[in-house]
Structure formats: C-alpha cells, structure tokens
Amino acid sequence: QTVVTQEPTLSVSPGGTVTLTCGLRSGSVSTNYYPSWYQQIPGQAPRNLIYNTYTRSSGVPDRFSGSILGDKAALTITGAQADDESDYFCVLYMNTFEVFGGGTKLTVL
Amino acid sequence: VQLLESGGGLVQPGGSLRLSCAASAFSFSSYAMTWVRQAPGRGLEWVSAISGGSGTFYADSVRGRFTISRDNSRNTVYLEMNSLRGEDTAVYYCAKKARYSWGPGSMDVWGQGTTVTVSS
C-alpha cells in the first residue's frame, strides 16, 4: 500500500480551479517533508512544478501553486487549461528517501 | 542541459544489467543524481541517489541488489542492477537534483528513460 496518498482521479473545467492533495496514510504532511509536485504527460518524462512546498520551478506558470492545506500538501491549478490534462505526482522527502504518491490523473473537460 | 540514459533491455530473472546516464551542458560534478523508475501503467518509484561527494542512498526494494556510482570525468552516472526480478520491470529515469548533497529539493532535469524488462 502506498504510504503517500493522492486522489486517483480529478476533473476540472477549462478556466476552473482544482486542488490536488498529498497526504500520509498515517500522520500529517508538513513543510518538514519538503513536498514536491511533478507533472507527467503519458509517454514523457516527469517535469518538476513545485518543490519545497511552495517554490515554483523555473518556467512554471504562476497558475500552479503549492501549499499546505490542513494535514496535506496541496497543488492548486487556477485557470486550468487543456494542456494541464496530465498525471500529477507528489513526493515527500522522508529520512533520505524520496517517497512518491500514487499519482492523480487530471482530466480537463 | 540534457540527460541521456542507455543500457536497458530484456534480461532473465536473476540476471544483471548496467544502466548509464550521460549528462551534458551543466557542471555534472556539482550535483547529486538520482534514478527513478516507473513500472508499466504504474506510478513513479524512487530507486537510488548519489551525492556530488559520492554518498549513496537506496530504496529498501533495491538495497543490496543495485549499486549506484558516478564518473565525473565522463559526466556519467550508473546503476548496476543484479539479481533482477520481474517487479524490477520498468522505465528507468535518471534525474539531476538541484543541489550537491542528497537532500530535499527539486529533481529539475530528467532524461527520457530506458526500459528494463525482466522476463524469461
């Protein structure tokens, strides 16, 4: 079972806002886990969007933002576009391990 | 800035394979490097990492079977894989960490991956 949890699927309307979350099967996610977010278009390599909870990677549009919401890390996409349809993975840094979540498949429709 | 993996292929269970990842257009010796894999139809799984100073780190699922190393003179990181199992079948990506030591932060450059298939 995956220690790091994500919604398997989410959908958003074009122009809408969606929040993807990243939790722990046991416990709360905090900035101490330095959550990062990666976008992966099927058949392509992942691309880093957010690291260290809030920081956007170079060239990432500001419609992507990272935060902590309650006991989870969150990736919010504001003003979703068709090419945001993709798989999204969070990863937590835990005692020298990078632990990926199972991923969220985001549909824009 | 580019990473190019090679060395994947078909190998029998119990066999060995060595993956290579050649880096270009950045100061390779100044950054930690890592391997991440993705089984068919599955999510990403962190496999191993090596710091700029050659400290090594492994996921529990591969510790004792896989060895990561780097040759800064060749701008290349390697993943030696022994005692391969069916569950090691995956696309293996190498990625650059945006720091010298292994620690939290962005994996900011990724290769396109090389496919390893473990099957008889």
mmCIF file of C-alpha atoms in Angstrom, chain A residues 31-71:
data_model
loop_
_atom_site.group_PDB
_atom_site.id
_atom_site.type_symbol
_atom_site.label_atom_id
_atom_site.label_comp_id
_atom_site.label_asym_id
_atom_site.label_seq_id
_atom_site.Cartn_x
_atom_site.Cartn_y
_atom_site.Cartn_z
ATOM 1 C CA THR A 31 6.794 21.550 5.338
ATOM 2 C CA ASN A 32 9.253 19.264 7.127
ATOM 3 C CA TYR A 33 8.594 16.735 4.370
ATOM 4 C CA TYR A 34 9.540 19.313 1.676
ATOM 5 C CA PRO A 35 6.695 18.245 -0.637
ATOM 6 C CA SER A 36 7.299 18.490 -4.366
ATOM 7 C CA TRP A 37 4.972 18.096 -7.319
ATOM 8 C CA TYR A 38 5.680 16.635 -10.753
ATOM 9 C CA GLN A 39 3.619 16.667 -13.918
ATOM 10 C CA GLN A 40 3.898 13.757 -16.318
ATOM 11 C CA ILE A 41 2.291 13.610 -19.708
ATOM 12 C CA PRO A 42 1.920 9.912 -20.608
ATOM 13 C CA GLY A 43 4.933 8.708 -22.569
ATOM 14 C CA GLN A 44 7.091 11.601 -21.402
ATOM 15 C CA ALA A 45 9.489 12.212 -18.546
ATOM 16 C CA PRO A 46 8.197 13.947 -15.422
ATOM 17 C CA ARG A 47 8.586 17.699 -15.043
ATOM 18 C CA ASN A 48 9.039 19.428 -11.714
ATOM 19 C CA LEU A 49 6.366 22.015 -10.968
ATOM 20 C CA ILE A 50 6.757 22.801 -7.256
ATOM 21 C CA TYR A 51 9.453 21.987 -4.708
ATOM 22 C CA ASN A 52 9.914 22.642 -1.013
ATOM 23 C CA THR A 53 6.144 23.048 -0.591
ATOM 24 C CA TYR A 54 5.712 26.433 -2.268
ATOM 25 C CA THR A 55 8.513 27.179 -4.741
ATOM 26 C CA ARG A 56 7.708 27.062 -8.448
ATOM 27 C CA SER A 57 10.351 25.516 -10.637
ATOM 28 C CA SER A 58 11.849 27.630 -13.401
ATOM 29 C CA GLY A 59 9.443 28.297 -16.255
ATOM 30 C CA VAL A 60 6.359 27.004 -14.445
ATOM 31 C CA PRO A 61 3.325 29.257 -14.943
ATOM 32 C CA ASP A 62 2.018 31.018 -11.857
ATOM 33 C CA ARG A 63 -1.355 29.316 -12.234
ATOM 34 C CA PHE A 64 0.348 26.420 -10.403
ATOM 35 C CA SER A 65 0.817 26.945 -6.673
ATOM 36 C CA GLY A 66 1.791 24.774 -3.752
ATOM 37 C CA SER A 67 0.674 24.936 -0.154
ATOM 38 C CA ILE A 68 -0.206 23.023 2.989
ATOM 39 C CA LEU A 69 -3.945 22.615 3.498
ATOM 40 C CA GLY A 70 -4.801 21.098 6.831
ATOM 41 C CA ASP A 71 -2.791 17.913 7.164
#
